[in-house]
Each structure stands twice: as C-alpha cells, then as structure tokens.
C-alpha cells in the first residue's frame, strides 16, 4: 500500500512539473538578465537572480493601471454573465414554451461564430455609441454567454422536480423560485461560470486593442504586447510582464479550483 | 400546429427571461454576422468600403483555390492531432488526480494552471522552448542523444509544435472537466465492479470511461470548436507557415481581413468556417453522442 | 446593410470634398512637378489646440518619442500633442484602417515603410509635399536616401521619422579565432560564404556548435538583397513612376540570391532560424552564429545584451560578387502621415509638430536615444549625435552605407499596395527553397505568379 502511494506521489510530482514547466520557466527567465538568457546551452535557473526586469516593467508600462482595468472589466463581465445566464438557463430548464429547443440551439450557435466575423462591425457599433475607451465598451459585448447558459442549464436540471412542484403549490411565482431556491442550490455551478468568464475576459487581446486609444484604459494583454518591442527583443522583460499578469489569474485558480471542479460535478456536464 | 394563446403567453414569459441574453447576442453576434455575410457578397476597397456586387464570386474562388484546400487540410490535421490527444491526456491525468491523497489539491492546481495562461502568453513561452538551437526542448533531447527536429521550420513538425502548444493550453480545462466527471461517479459502481473481479485496465475501460463519457463528449465538442478557431498560437509561433503548413482557416481569415485588407473575401471565408463548425458539431451530436452513457 | 451603404457613401463624399486627389492609373509621370500647396490648409489657419498622434514605438524608443512630444509641448503654448501607442506596426495599420472606416482616424499617424502605397491609395492622406510647397520649406539638408523612399512621382507623401537600414552584424572574436581579419568583414556573397565556412564549428559528435551565418527568413532582407544587386522588385520603376502592375524579382538577380542562400543552408554553414527574427538575433547574441543580417535599429539592443561577452562588429550589407554600382540599400522604418479626414486646424497643428521633429537638435537626440538615423544632416553636428557616434562606432557602417548608396529606383525600394502580402509571399518562397520543396527558379516564378494575381486584384478593387 505504502509503495503504491509513493509511486502515485512520484507520478504526480513529475506530471505536475512537466505541465507547469513552461510557467516555471517563464518565472525563471523573468529573474535573469538579457545577457544571461542569450547564452548557449540555454539556461534553466538564474545564476544571478535579479528583479531588474520587474522594475523595468513598472517603468515601461503602467502595469498597475492595466491590472486594475482588466480586473474591473473582467468583474463587470462576470456580474453580467451571471445575471443573463441564470435567467436564460432558468428558462431553458424550468419553463416550458414552444420554440424552447430552437432558441437553445440558437444560443449554442453563438459559440461557433468566428470572432473575425463580428469584430469589425462591433467596433463600428461601439464607436457610434461613444463607448470607445470605456469600461462599458470593453465589457458589455461579452455579458451574454452561451457557454455559461449551457453550464447552468445542466446544473439547474439537477435540482429535484419536487422542490419546483412544492413551491408552485405554495403559490410562489416563477421568479421567486429562481431566486430563493435555484440560485442558492447552484452555487458551485455559478462559481464555475464566474471563473470561466473572468479568465476569458482577462485574457483578451484584440478587442481591447481595437477599442482603446488611451493608455489609461488599456488592459493586461495589450500591456504585455507593449513589452515586445518592434525592433528589439527583451525576453526577460516580457517574461516578467507575463508573470505579473498571470499572478492574479493563478491566485483565482488556487482559490477557486475546488469550486470549479465541484461546480462541474454538480451534474453540469452529465447530460 | 396552431398556437394557442397559452402557447403565446408561455413563450412571452420564456422570452422575458431570455431577453437580456438575446438582446446582447443580437447586437453583438447576430447582426454583425449578418453584416459579415452581406459583406461576403461584395467586393471591397482596402478601407472596407463596398465597391461592386460580387455575388458568389468569393465563394467560388475559395472553393476552387488550392490554397483554400491546403488550409482545410491544415485545419483538419491540426484538429486531429490536438483534440483526441488532449482529451486522452486530460483523462489520464484526471484519473491520477482523482485520488484521495494528502496535498492532492496542490497537484490539482498545478496541473490545471494552464487554464490561467492566455494563448498569447503560452505561445510565447513555447516559442522559446521550440527554438531549434537555443530552446530547451532540443537541448534536453540532445542530452539523451536524440537530435531534435527543427520544430517550427519543417512543415510536418511545425504543425506538431503548434498542436503540442494547444494541447498544453487546453489541458487545464480538460483536466478540470474530467476530474469533476470522475468525481460524479458513485463509489458503489466501482465497488460493484470490484466484486465482479474488475481491476486496473479492465476497470478503466469498462467502468471509468463509460461513466465519464458525458464529460468526454462535452470536451470533444467544445475542444473541436476551440481548436478550429485557434488563432493566437499560430500568429505568435508560425504566422501560418512554414510554406502554409499551419495556415488554418481562421488564420487565413485574419490575414485577409487585417493584413491584406480584403474584407469581402475574408468574410466569405468566415461564413464557410462557420458552416463547417456547425456541420461538424451537428455530426458530432448525431453520431458520436450515441456512444455516450448517460446516468 | 444600411450601415455599410452609409460607409460607402461617407467615403465617396469625403473623396469628392477633398478635390479628388485619387490618382488615375497608367499616366506617365509629368515633367515639371506641379505645386501642391492647394492641398494643404491655407497658411493663416490657426492650428488646433490638441493633436492626437498614433505610433508603434514602445520601450526605449517609446520613451524617446515621448521625450520629443514633451519637448514640443513645453516649447510653445498653442498646441498640445498627445502620443498614443497602438501596438505593433501591423496592429496600428489594422486599427487605422478600421478607424478610417468609421471616421475616427487621428490627425497624425506613424505607418511603416511598406504601408506607403496603401496609405496613398486610401485617399486619406494630405501629402507632406503640400505643406512643403505652401511654406517653401527647405528640404535640401534632408538625407536624400531617406526622403526619396517616401516620394511618389517625386512628391513627398509623408515625413520620414524613424529610418533604418540593414547591416551585417558579426562577431569579431570569432573572426580572430579562425584567422579572419576582424577589421575587414566580408561583403560579397562569395566572401560571406567563404567566411561562413571557416567560422562554422562542429563538436566531437558532428553537431554544429556555431554556424557562420544565420539570416532569418524575412521578406525585407530579400528586398534589400535585390536592391544591393541593382535589380527591380516590381515594374514601373518599382512602382514609383506609376502604379506597379507586376513583381519582377524572378530575374537572374533573384535567382542568384536564392542559390547563394540555399547553398549555404544545404552546405551546413548557414543557420536557418526560420521566420523568427528575434530567434536569429538571439542566436547571434548566444554565439550560435558568427554573422547575421538585420536592421540598424537592433544595434543598441545587441550592444546591451552582448555586454562585453564578445566584440561586436558591423559591416556593409551583402551584395553580389560583381558589386553593381547601381546597387545600394533601401531605407526601412516608418514615417508620419497627416490625415485628411481631420479639420484643417488639426492638419496645421500636425505640420507644426512635424517641423519641430525635424529640427537638428531634436533629430540628434532622437538618434542618440534610439539608434535610428537622423533625417537631417545637420543633426550629425549636434552634441548628442557626436557622442553617440563616438560611443557606438559600429553605427558608422550604417551611415556610410546610405551615403554611399546611389539614388535610383533600385535603391528607392518597391511600392506596392499589397506589400505586406508580397513580403509574406517571398518568405513562403524562401522557405520552400530552403526546405527543398522547389528549385530556386520554380519558387521565384510561383511567387511572382501568385503576387501578380494579387496585384491585379488590388488594382481592380482600388481604382
């Protein structure tokens, strides 16, 4: 038994290092000087670790502002997604109406539309309503989510029908039931939708680039791109930026990882 | 079938709940899509302005062009390399992580950490790793006596390299979904199987896989859609090369729209890609879902 | 549907309002240059109080750019310039294109060299020549090579801002090691091949530890090689006498270049980093290659990273053995365009800023901060410029190079509406040759055929 545990741990350690290796390497490079990186054989650990790259990131781009912007926009999107997806998922799980199936497929179809097909018309829309360089412009287009709706629908379908029947008998309105029973019982799934929404918004590049002109309104991925200069290459600097930008998302993952798994276990993906 | 007033009423209520999502979808997805479809029927200037009506010219040109066929092939190869392996790897690791060991959460976090890395960042790191002479990958290989290939320079290995990067990027998602699928399998089922004499591999193929097949199917659909739209990795690592080996459909749309400024033409490609993805998903639902075992 | 029609309408109106500067194709260049003053705002128009400038400079170069802006803003009280970073040159152009479509373009924008024809065809630019003619602005002291690149039919369309040329970078220590003279870098194709063979070093197991020469597959480098070969890239005087109708690089010159390149890679003394320019630079820094070719803009970065690990040398860009007299290098980098869609007051303000940016003191500081060429020759007499040249003598090779380059259509460089695409296509061509998928002539012909189709398409779509 003990031997099997050791074997298991060994596999886990090796597996984790292999998977997390690229990220660990980025961390390592972020602590090296340019000169040290440009050597052969390629270095793995810094011989003379330095925080210069991090200092340079602060000096080159307003990283704190970018992190703040990303955080605000991602949070706004999460709130919006939770609202729209809960309402829609509720309709697809508890309400009965003709055309429900069709509308559900309509929702799913949005997942298949390539972003290039919509990005320019969206830019023109945002521009014409004066939302360039605003948090709204960055967040609103993404506040509806077919993925989240799908996920929540599966979770809502796991809620026992008896509760619904009992609530009806008690005279509760449809909406009441959603708020008082369905939502509290679906917390893990809601958590999952929240985390997914946050991460995917946080990692956007092209849209924020397109609709923000002011430096102060830009977001983290645009910021990292700014560290890749047109004419020269500074890997240490780029990796420092990468690490700084990844820290919040990793923190989120550490905190929410358990939630994430539980949210999906709650029947979300069982069909 | 006729619509009763009751039908209309319940539809109205349903729509009320769907309204916020529908309004946003209409404004930012469906209407832009309609504009794109419209644009695909016209010739455009470099600035996007419409010049003349092209009808189905763009579509005909695409369907008869060898470059388009190369793109389809590249897309297919890319998907075939990436999706099955990514899911299989995710399953193996998820099984490994599905044990009640001390500090298992640390390992779970580490292995699903790829979910927190954006495609741009991940691709950048892998670009460093794949460098034929200075990258760690080939250096490590040389240490064990293997002469590593010129990853991003040879067409065959370039697509493998992008595939590996994409598998890594989606590994976090795959592990999380499969892990939760595994945790949803009641212990009684394993117990019963064990009493029947099932062990190890048998247990895995006869019990585990069917029990998580809903998750497997979900990932199959979702990952395929994601891979068919994967753009950033290719943009960072190969720019569609070498010699168009990684010029998947979505990348050629980007090039035609944002580099060559041929919007009408790019729009036609986008429409074709959309139809392709929809078709593929429908096929998956019709034929593959049969294999899924729902509880 | 309606919106697109509105866009189209907006365009036609804009074009009409601006007096139809869209050029008609196929006319021979006129004799005496007509005065373009009419295209600029009237001289007495007061400049706008604020001006937005889109650029693609970040990091050290971005800082230097902001310094210029700050200097301008503090030197007078009438105009305040706001510089906005918009990503890479590619991103900036994509964004500009989108902005033009929705009438959101800024007054001043930095666009890279190969975006020339596109900018011109967009009909959205007020040619710099208009202001020059109107104010009788003196451009005699401007570096001819630089100015000539941005002229079309002898009219200056935009003001060069950051100019660079490509150089041969080489490792002097490696040269000494194999008995080559570190003060005499190779210049011709054969000299480079010979030197590369000597510089290539293998270890006990036969793996190459250092390659002699490691150029990346970069379309710009190919264009430069055509230029030093004294050959045309496109017809109609490289697209400068009139709109180009086809590319012509499948000539003997093109073949010679590819043959040389392929022989090197096949022979194992040229390193192939693929399209990864950063990778090629990194390989040189890490001494995996002893020579390589790239822009002068990378000079400063190399010096910082190499940091005394080895001695860095720079030499002239490679050219054929015959060293054609008409051959020379093309200017790269980017230039500033004044956009027509903005009100005359803003155009005026943009011009004021452009003039400021071209003063010798500003140019000298810009060179010192970035390593780009000064556009005006008087800048070289300024303190910061002199200090720079003393500190980085490697830069002198660059200055020699453009001063010695003859000014003709070959060295002016090609102008094509589809230049970004053309550059990509030559990269694909070189890849196919180096991978052994096609012979050099076949690859050249295939690329030319593809591009001619694209040029046709472009010319038809943008009359």
PDB file of N, CA and C in Angstrom, chain B residues 42-123:
ATOM      1  N   UNK B  42     -19.841  41.052 -51.628  1.00  0.00           N
ATOM      2  CA  UNK B  42     -19.392  42.251 -52.332  1.00  0.00           C
ATOM      3  C   UNK B  42     -17.889  42.290 -52.475  1.00  0.00           C
ATOM      4  N   UNK B  43     -17.440  43.103 -53.414  1.00  0.00           N
ATOM      5  CA  UNK B  43     -16.023  43.422 -53.481  1.00  0.00           C
ATOM      6  C   UNK B  43     -15.792  44.651 -52.630  1.00  0.00           C
ATOM      7  N   UNK B  44     -14.638  44.723 -52.013  1.00  0.00           N
ATOM      8  CA  UNK B  44     -14.381  45.867 -51.133  1.00  0.00           C
ATOM      9  C   UNK B  44     -13.048  46.514 -51.440  1.00  0.00           C
ATOM     10  N   UNK B  45     -12.996  47.795 -51.102  1.00  0.00           N
ATOM     11  CA  UNK B  45     -11.720  48.507 -51.173  1.00  0.00           C
ATOM     12  C   UNK B  45     -10.895  48.130 -49.950  1.00  0.00           C
ATOM     13  N   UNK B  46      -9.647  48.564 -49.954  1.00  0.00           N
ATOM     14  CA  UNK B  46      -8.787  48.270 -48.814  1.00  0.00           C
ATOM     15  C   UNK B  46      -9.342  48.855 -47.528  1.00  0.00           C
ATOM     16  N   UNK B  47     -10.083  49.937 -47.638  1.00  0.00           N
ATOM     17  CA  UNK B  47     -10.610  50.556 -46.421  1.00  0.00           C
ATOM     18  C   UNK B  47     -11.924  49.928 -45.996  1.00  0.00           C
ATOM     19  N   UNK B  48     -12.375  48.911 -46.705  1.00  0.00           N
ATOM     20  CA  UNK B  48     -13.587  48.226 -46.292  1.00  0.00           C
ATOM     21  C   UNK B  48     -14.829  48.696 -47.010  1.00  0.00           C
ATOM     22  N   UNK B  49     -14.722  49.779 -47.733  1.00  0.00           N
ATOM     23  CA  UNK B  49     -15.906  50.279 -48.417  1.00  0.00           C
ATOM     24  C   UNK B  49     -16.292  49.340 -49.560  1.00  0.00           C
ATOM     25  N   UNK B  50     -17.561  49.226 -49.766  1.00  0.00           N
ATOM     26  CA  UNK B  50     -18.056  48.327 -50.810  1.00  0.00           C
ATOM     27  C   UNK B  50     -17.872  48.962 -52.171  1.00  0.00           C
ATOM     28  N   UNK B  51     -17.479  48.175 -53.127  1.00  0.00           N
ATOM     29  CA  UNK B  51     -17.378  48.730 -54.478  1.00  0.00           C
ATOM     30  C   UNK B  51     -18.426  48.129 -55.404  1.00  0.00           C
ATOM     31  N   UNK B  52     -18.295  46.832 -55.659  1.00  0.00           N
ATOM     32  CA  UNK B  52     -19.273  46.238 -56.578  1.00  0.00           C
ATOM     33  C   UNK B  52     -19.832  44.945 -56.008  1.00  0.00           C
ATOM     34  N   UNK B  53     -20.957  44.533 -56.561  1.00  0.00           N
ATOM     35  CA  UNK B  53     -21.584  43.294 -56.114  1.00  0.00           C
ATOM     36  C   UNK B  53     -20.814  42.110 -56.685  1.00  0.00           C
ATOM     37  N   UNK B  54     -20.480  41.166 -55.820  1.00  0.00           N
ATOM     38  CA  UNK B  54     -19.696  40.032 -56.287  1.00  0.00           C
ATOM     39  C   UNK B  54     -20.492  38.748 -56.313  1.00  0.00           C
ATOM     40  N   UNK B  55     -21.648  38.758 -55.716  1.00  0.00           N
ATOM     41  CA  UNK B  55     -22.455  37.541 -55.679  1.00  0.00           C
ATOM     42  C   UNK B  55     -21.683  36.432 -54.998  1.00  0.00           C
ATOM     43  N   UNK B  56     -21.645  35.288 -55.651  1.00  0.00           N
ATOM     44  CA  UNK B  56     -20.971  34.151 -55.034  1.00  0.00           C
ATOM     45  C   UNK B  56     -19.523  34.019 -55.517  1.00  0.00           C
ATOM     46  N   UNK B  57     -19.018  35.077 -56.156  1.00  0.00           N
ATOM     47  CA  UNK B  57     -17.651  35.020 -56.703  1.00  0.00           C
ATOM     48  C   UNK B  57     -16.614  34.603 -55.675  1.00  0.00           C
ATOM     49  N   UNK B  58     -16.677  35.250 -54.507  1.00  0.00           N
ATOM     50  CA  UNK B  58     -15.683  34.925 -53.476  1.00  0.00           C
ATOM     51  C   UNK B  58     -15.765  33.454 -53.120  1.00  0.00           C
ATOM     52  N   UNK B  59     -16.968  32.952 -52.949  1.00  0.00           N
ATOM     53  CA  UNK B  59     -17.146  31.554 -52.551  1.00  0.00           C
ATOM     54  C   UNK B  59     -16.603  30.620 -53.608  1.00  0.00           C
ATOM     55  N   UNK B  60     -16.925  30.931 -54.878  1.00  0.00           N
ATOM     56  CA  UNK B  60     -16.429  30.094 -55.966  1.00  0.00           C
ATOM     57  C   UNK B  60     -14.911  30.108 -56.001  1.00  0.00           C
ATOM     58  N   UNK B  61     -14.362  31.319 -55.852  1.00  0.00           N
ATOM     59  CA  UNK B  61     -12.908  31.444 -55.889  1.00  0.00           C
ATOM     60  C   UNK B  61     -12.267  30.600 -54.791  1.00  0.00           C
ATOM     61  N   UNK B  62     -12.872  30.659 -53.614  1.00  0.00           N
ATOM     62  CA  UNK B  62     -12.331  29.903 -52.490  1.00  0.00           C
ATOM     63  C   UNK B  62     -12.384  28.401 -52.748  1.00  0.00           C
ATOM     64  N   UNK B  63     -13.564  27.952 -53.151  1.00  0.00           N
ATOM     65  CA  UNK B  63     -13.742  26.517 -53.280  1.00  0.00           C
ATOM     66  C   UNK B  63     -12.885  25.923 -54.383  1.00  0.00           C
ATOM     67  N   UNK B  64     -12.468  26.758 -55.341  1.00  0.00           N
ATOM     68  CA  UNK B  64     -11.623  26.225 -56.404  1.00  0.00           C
ATOM     69  C   UNK B  64     -10.141  26.526 -56.183  1.00  0.00           C
ATOM     70  N   UNK B  65      -9.804  27.238 -55.123  1.00  0.00           N
ATOM     71  CA  UNK B  65      -8.396  27.592 -54.950  1.00  0.00           C
ATOM     72  C   UNK B  65      -7.644  26.530 -54.170  1.00  0.00           C
ATOM     73  N   UNK B  66      -6.473  26.151 -54.659  1.00  0.00           N
ATOM     74  CA  UNK B  66      -5.663  25.144 -53.954  1.00  0.00           C
ATOM     75  C   UNK B  66      -5.242  25.629 -52.573  1.00  0.00           C
ATOM     76  N   UNK B  67      -5.046  26.946 -52.440  1.00  0.00           N
ATOM     77  CA  UNK B  67      -4.642  27.475 -51.134  1.00  0.00           C
ATOM     78  C   UNK B  67      -5.715  27.187 -50.096  1.00  0.00           C
ATOM     79  N   UNK B  68      -6.970  27.297 -50.509  1.00  0.00           N
ATOM     80  CA  UNK B  68      -8.051  27.029 -49.578  1.00  0.00           C
ATOM     81  C   UNK B  68      -8.061  25.563 -49.178  1.00  0.00           C
ATOM     82  N   UNK B  69      -7.820  24.701 -50.159  1.00  0.00           N
ATOM     83  CA  UNK B  69      -7.819  23.272 -49.840  1.00  0.00           C
ATOM     84  C   UNK B  69      -6.674  22.946 -48.890  1.00  0.00           C
ATOM     85  N   UNK B  70      -5.518  23.582 -49.130  1.00  0.00           N
ATOM     86  CA  UNK B  70      -4.396  23.391 -48.208  1.00  0.00           C
ATOM     87  C   UNK B  70      -4.800  23.814 -46.818  1.00  0.00           C
ATOM     88  N   UNK B  71      -5.513  24.935 -46.740  1.00  0.00           N
ATOM     89  CA  UNK B  71      -5.948  25.444 -45.445  1.00  0.00           C
ATOM     90  C   UNK B  71      -6.883  24.470 -44.753  1.00  0.00           C
ATOM     91  N   UNK B  72      -7.806  23.899 -45.511  1.00  0.00           N
ATOM     92  CA  UNK B  72      -8.725  22.928 -44.923  1.00  0.00           C
ATOM     93  C   UNK B  72      -7.960  21.728 -44.394  1.00  0.00           C
ATOM     94  N   UNK B  73      -7.005  21.277 -45.211  1.00  0.00           N
ATOM     95  CA  UNK B  73      -6.206  20.122 -44.796  1.00  0.00           C
ATOM     96  C   UNK B  73      -5.442  20.441 -43.523  1.00  0.00           C
ATOM     97  N   UNK B  74      -4.804  21.616 -43.500  1.00  0.00           N
ATOM     98  CA  UNK B  74      -4.043  22.015 -42.307  1.00  0.00           C
ATOM     99  C   UNK B  74      -4.965  22.062 -41.100  1.00  0.00           C
ATOM    100  N   UNK B  75      -6.161  22.617 -41.292  1.00  0.00           N
ATOM    101  CA  UNK B  75      -7.119  22.697 -40.190  1.00  0.00           C
ATOM    102  C   UNK B  75      -7.488  21.312 -39.697  1.00  0.00           C
ATOM    103  N   UNK B  76      -7.744  20.405 -40.648  1.00  0.00           N
ATOM    104  CA  UNK B  76      -8.136  19.051 -40.266  1.00  0.00           C
ATOM    105  C   UNK B  76      -7.019  18.352 -39.498  1.00  0.00           C
ATOM    106  N   UNK B  77      -5.804  18.435 -40.046  1.00  0.00           N
ATOM    107  CA  UNK B  77      -4.666  17.788 -39.381  1.00  0.00           C
ATOM    108  C   UNK B  77      -4.484  18.349 -37.986  1.00  0.00           C
ATOM    109  N   UNK B  78      -4.558  19.648 -37.886  1.00  0.00           N
ATOM    110  CA  UNK B  78      -4.387  20.312 -36.603  1.00  0.00           C
ATOM    111  C   UNK B  78      -5.415  19.807 -35.604  1.00  0.00           C
ATOM    112  N   UNK B  79      -6.678  19.700 -36.041  1.00  0.00           N
ATOM    113  CA  UNK B  79      -7.729  19.248 -35.142  1.00  0.00           C
ATOM    114  C   UNK B  79      -7.521  17.793 -34.743  1.00  0.00           C
ATOM    115  N   UNK B  80      -7.162  16.971 -35.722  1.00  0.00           N
ATOM    116  CA  UNK B  80      -6.990  15.544 -35.443  1.00  0.00           C
ATOM    117  C   UNK B  80      -5.833  15.314 -34.476  1.00  0.00           C
ATOM    118  N   UNK B  81      -4.753  16.086 -34.641  1.00  0.00           N
ATOM    119  CA  UNK B  81      -3.627  15.930 -33.722  1.00  0.00           C
ATOM    120  C   UNK B  81      -4.014  16.384 -32.316  1.00  0.00           C
ATOM    121  N   UNK B  82      -4.740  17.487 -32.239  1.00  0.00           N
ATOM    122  CA  UNK B  82      -4.902  18.155 -30.960  1.00  0.00           C
ATOM    123  C   UNK B  82      -6.019  17.608 -30.093  1.00  0.00           C
ATOM    124  N   UNK B  83      -7.210  17.438 -30.665  1.00  0.00           N
ATOM    125  CA  UNK B  83      -8.361  17.119 -29.820  1.00  0.00           C
ATOM    126  C   UNK B  83      -8.277  15.754 -29.131  1.00  0.00           C
ATOM    127  N   UNK B  84      -8.072  14.668 -29.875  1.00  0.00           N
ATOM    128  CA  UNK B  84      -8.082  13.363 -29.192  1.00  0.00           C
ATOM    129  C   UNK B  84      -6.962  13.240 -28.161  1.00  0.00           C
ATOM    130  N   UNK B  85      -5.778  13.695 -28.530  1.00  0.00           N
ATOM    131  CA  UNK B  85      -4.648  13.557 -27.607  1.00  0.00           C
ATOM    132  C   UNK B  85      -4.854  14.415 -26.370  1.00  0.00           C
ATOM    133  N   UNK B  86      -5.368  15.620 -26.599  1.00  0.00           N
ATOM    134  CA  UNK B  86      -5.605  16.498 -25.460  1.00  0.00           C
ATOM    135  C   UNK B  86      -6.587  15.889 -24.478  1.00  0.00           C
ATOM    136  N   UNK B  87      -7.634  15.289 -25.007  1.00  0.00           N
ATOM    137  CA  UNK B  87      -8.636  14.699 -24.121  1.00  0.00           C
ATOM    138  C   UNK B  87      -8.086  13.452 -23.447  1.00  0.00           C
ATOM    139  N   UNK B  88      -7.387  12.628 -24.220  1.00  0.00           N
ATOM    140  CA  UNK B  88      -6.837  11.401 -23.640  1.00  0.00           C
ATOM    141  C   UNK B  88      -5.864  11.739 -22.515  1.00  0.00           C
ATOM    142  N   UNK B  89      -4.981  12.673 -22.789  1.00  0.00           N
ATOM    143  CA  UNK B  89      -4.008  13.089 -21.779  1.00  0.00           C
ATOM    144  C   UNK B  89      -4.710  13.645 -20.552  1.00  0.00           C
ATOM    145  N   UNK B  90      -5.754  14.446 -20.820  1.00  0.00           N
ATOM    146  CA  UNK B  90      -6.512  15.006 -19.706  1.00  0.00           C
ATOM    147  C   UNK B  90      -7.128  13.908 -18.862  1.00  0.00           C
ATOM    148  N   UNK B  91      -7.614  12.860 -19.523  1.00  0.00           N
ATOM    149  CA  UNK B  91      -8.258  11.771 -18.789  1.00  0.00           C
ATOM    150  C   UNK B  91      -7.244  11.041 -17.909  1.00  0.00           C
ATOM    151  N   UNK B  92      -6.105  10.725 -18.502  1.00  0.00           N
ATOM    152  CA  UNK B  92      -5.070  10.024 -17.732  1.00  0.00           C
ATOM    153  C   UNK B  92      -4.674  10.824 -16.499  1.00  0.00           C
ATOM    154  N   UNK B  93      -4.436  12.117 -16.713  1.00  0.00           N
ATOM    155  CA  UNK B  93      -4.033  12.951 -15.583  1.00  0.00           C
ATOM    156  C   UNK B  93      -5.163  13.123 -14.580  1.00  0.00           C
ATOM    157  N   UNK B  94      -6.387  13.209 -15.082  1.00  0.00           N
ATOM    158  CA  UNK B  94      -7.517  13.370 -14.165  1.00  0.00           C
ATOM    159  C   UNK B  94      -7.666  12.138 -13.288  1.00  0.00           C
ATOM    160  N   UNK B  95      -7.481  10.963 -13.883  1.00  0.00           N
ATOM    161  CA  UNK B  95      -7.553   9.737 -13.083  1.00  0.00           C
ATOM    162  C   UNK B  95      -6.480   9.760 -12.008  1.00  0.00           C
ATOM    163  N   UNK B  96      -5.313  10.195 -12.409  1.00  0.00           N
ATOM    164  CA  UNK B  96      -4.213  10.292 -11.448  1.00  0.00           C
ATOM    165  C   UNK B  96      -4.558  11.255 -10.316  1.00  0.00           C
ATOM    166  N   UNK B  97      -5.243  12.334 -10.667  1.00  0.00           N
ATOM    167  CA  UNK B  97      -5.559  13.354  -9.673  1.00  0.00           C
ATOM    168  C   UNK B  97      -6.799  13.014  -8.858  1.00  0.00           C
ATOM    169  N   UNK B  98      -7.489  11.947  -9.262  1.00  0.00           N
ATOM    170  CA  UNK B  98      -8.745  11.643  -8.597  1.00  0.00           C
ATOM    171  C   UNK B  98      -8.535  10.732  -7.393  1.00  0.00           C
ATOM    172  N   UNK B  99      -7.424  10.885  -6.754  1.00  0.00           N
ATOM    173  CA  UNK B  99      -7.164  10.007  -5.618  1.00  0.00           C
ATOM    174  C   UNK B  99      -7.231  10.810  -4.341  1.00  0.00           C
ATOM    175  N   UNK B 100      -7.573  10.108  -3.279  1.00  0.00           N
ATOM    176  CA  UNK B 100      -7.665  10.807  -2.011  1.00  0.00           C
ATOM    177  C   UNK B 100      -6.311  10.746  -1.323  1.00  0.00           C
ATOM    178  N   UNK B 101      -5.411  11.615  -1.771  1.00  0.00           N
ATOM    179  CA  UNK B 101      -4.089  11.669  -1.168  1.00  0.00           C
ATOM    180  C   UNK B 101      -3.894  13.010  -0.504  1.00  0.00           C
ATOM    181  N   UNK B 102      -2.948  13.048   0.361  1.00  0.00           N
ATOM    182  CA  UNK B 102      -2.657  14.306   1.044  1.00  0.00           C
ATOM    183  C   UNK B 102      -2.106  15.289   0.034  1.00  0.00           C
ATOM    184  N   UNK B 103      -2.492  16.545   0.201  1.00  0.00           N
ATOM    185  CA  UNK B 103      -1.994  17.640  -0.648  1.00  0.00           C
ATOM    186  C   UNK B 103      -2.363  17.445  -2.110  1.00  0.00           C
ATOM    187  N   UNK B 104      -3.387  16.636  -2.357  1.00  0.00           N
ATOM    188  CA  UNK B 104      -3.769  16.416  -3.753  1.00  0.00           C
ATOM    189  C   UNK B 104      -4.172  17.725  -4.419  1.00  0.00           C
ATOM    190  N   UNK B 105      -4.694  18.641  -3.631  1.00  0.00           N
ATOM    191  CA  UNK B 105      -5.126  19.913  -4.206  1.00  0.00           C
ATOM    192  C   UNK B 105      -3.991  20.715  -4.815  1.00  0.00           C
ATOM    193  N   UNK B 106      -2.827  20.580  -4.202  1.00  0.00           N
ATOM    194  CA  UNK B 106      -1.669  21.279  -4.766  1.00  0.00           C
ATOM    195  C   UNK B 106      -1.397  20.782  -6.179  1.00  0.00           C
ATOM    196  N   UNK B 107      -1.416  19.469  -6.312  1.00  0.00           N
ATOM    197  CA  UNK B 107      -1.159  18.895  -7.624  1.00  0.00           C
ATOM    198  C   UNK B 107      -2.255  19.260  -8.607  1.00  0.00           C
ATOM    199  N   UNK B 108      -3.491  19.252  -8.109  1.00  0.00           N
ATOM    200  CA  UNK B 108      -4.596  19.609  -8.991  1.00  0.00           C
ATOM    201  C   UNK B 108      -4.433  21.023  -9.506  1.00  0.00           C
ATOM    202  N   UNK B 109      -4.049  21.920  -8.617  1.00  0.00           N
ATOM    203  CA  UNK B 109      -3.863  23.311  -9.039  1.00  0.00           C
ATOM    204  C   UNK B 109      -2.741  23.425 -10.045  1.00  0.00           C
ATOM    205  N   UNK B 110      -1.642  22.755  -9.767  1.00  0.00           N
ATOM    206  CA  UNK B 110      -0.503  22.854 -10.680  1.00  0.00           C
ATOM    207  C   UNK B 110      -0.854  22.348 -12.066  1.00  0.00           C
ATOM    208  N   UNK B 111      -1.569  21.237 -12.095  1.00  0.00           N
ATOM    209  CA  UNK B 111      -1.851  20.671 -13.419  1.00  0.00           C
ATOM    210  C   UNK B 111      -2.923  21.443 -14.167  1.00  0.00           C
ATOM    211  N   UNK B 112      -3.807  22.091 -13.464  1.00  0.00           N
ATOM    212  CA  UNK B 112      -4.819  22.855 -14.190  1.00  0.00           C
ATOM    213  C   UNK B 112      -4.411  24.302 -14.375  1.00  0.00           C
ATOM    214  N   UNK B 113      -3.164  24.632 -14.002  1.00  0.00           N
ATOM    215  CA  UNK B 113      -2.732  26.024 -14.089  1.00  0.00           C
ATOM    216  C   UNK B 113      -2.738  26.566 -15.516  1.00  0.00           C
ATOM    217  N   UNK B 114      -2.724  25.687 -16.497  1.00  0.00           N
ATOM    218  CA  UNK B 114      -2.666  26.194 -17.872  1.00  0.00           C
ATOM    219  C   UNK B 114      -3.918  26.992 -18.217  1.00  0.00           C
ATOM    220  N   UNK B 115      -4.970  26.794 -17.437  1.00  0.00           N
ATOM    221  CA  UNK B 115      -6.218  27.480 -17.728  1.00  0.00           C
ATOM    222  C   UNK B 115      -6.066  28.988 -17.468  1.00  0.00           C
ATOM    223  N   UNK B 116      -5.106  29.331 -16.625  1.00  0.00           N
ATOM    224  CA  UNK B 116      -4.952  30.732 -16.270  1.00  0.00           C
ATOM    225  C   UNK B 116      -4.042  31.480 -17.240  1.00  0.00           C
ATOM    226  N   UNK B 117      -3.437  30.766 -18.166  1.00  0.00           N
ATOM    227  CA  UNK B 117      -2.494  31.405 -19.079  1.00  0.00           C
ATOM    228  C   UNK B 117      -3.180  31.692 -20.406  1.00  0.00           C
ATOM    229  N   UNK B 118      -3.050  32.920 -20.860  1.00  0.00           N
ATOM    230  CA  UNK B 118      -3.666  33.259 -22.139  1.00  0.00           C
ATOM    231  C   UNK B 118      -2.909  32.592 -23.273  1.00  0.00           C
ATOM    232  N   UNK B 119      -3.569  32.415 -24.391  1.00  0.00           N
ATOM    233  CA  UNK B 119      -2.952  31.753 -25.539  1.00  0.00           C
ATOM    234  C   UNK B 119      -1.705  32.505 -25.988  1.00  0.00           C
ATOM    235  N   UNK B 120      -1.768  33.826 -25.950  1.00  0.00           N
ATOM    236  CA  UNK B 120      -0.624  34.621 -26.393  1.00  0.00           C
ATOM    237  C   UNK B 120       0.596  34.351 -25.526  1.00  0.00           C
ATOM    238  N   UNK B 121       0.385  34.335 -24.229  1.00  0.00           N
ATOM    239  CA  UNK B 121       1.489  34.122 -23.305  1.00  0.00           C
ATOM    240  C   UNK B 121       2.032  32.704 -23.429  1.00  0.00           C
ATOM    241  N   UNK B 122       1.124  31.745 -23.457  1.00  0.00           N
ATOM    242  CA  UNK B 122       1.553  30.353 -23.585  1.00  0.00           C
ATOM    243  C   UNK B 122       2.354  30.136 -24.850  1.00  0.00           C
ATOM    244  N   UNK B 123       1.858  30.682 -25.949  1.00  0.00           N
ATOM    245  CA  UNK B 123       2.550  30.509 -27.227  1.00  0.00           C
ATOM    246  C   UNK B 123       3.942  31.120 -27.173  1.00  0.00           C
TER     247      UNK B 123
END
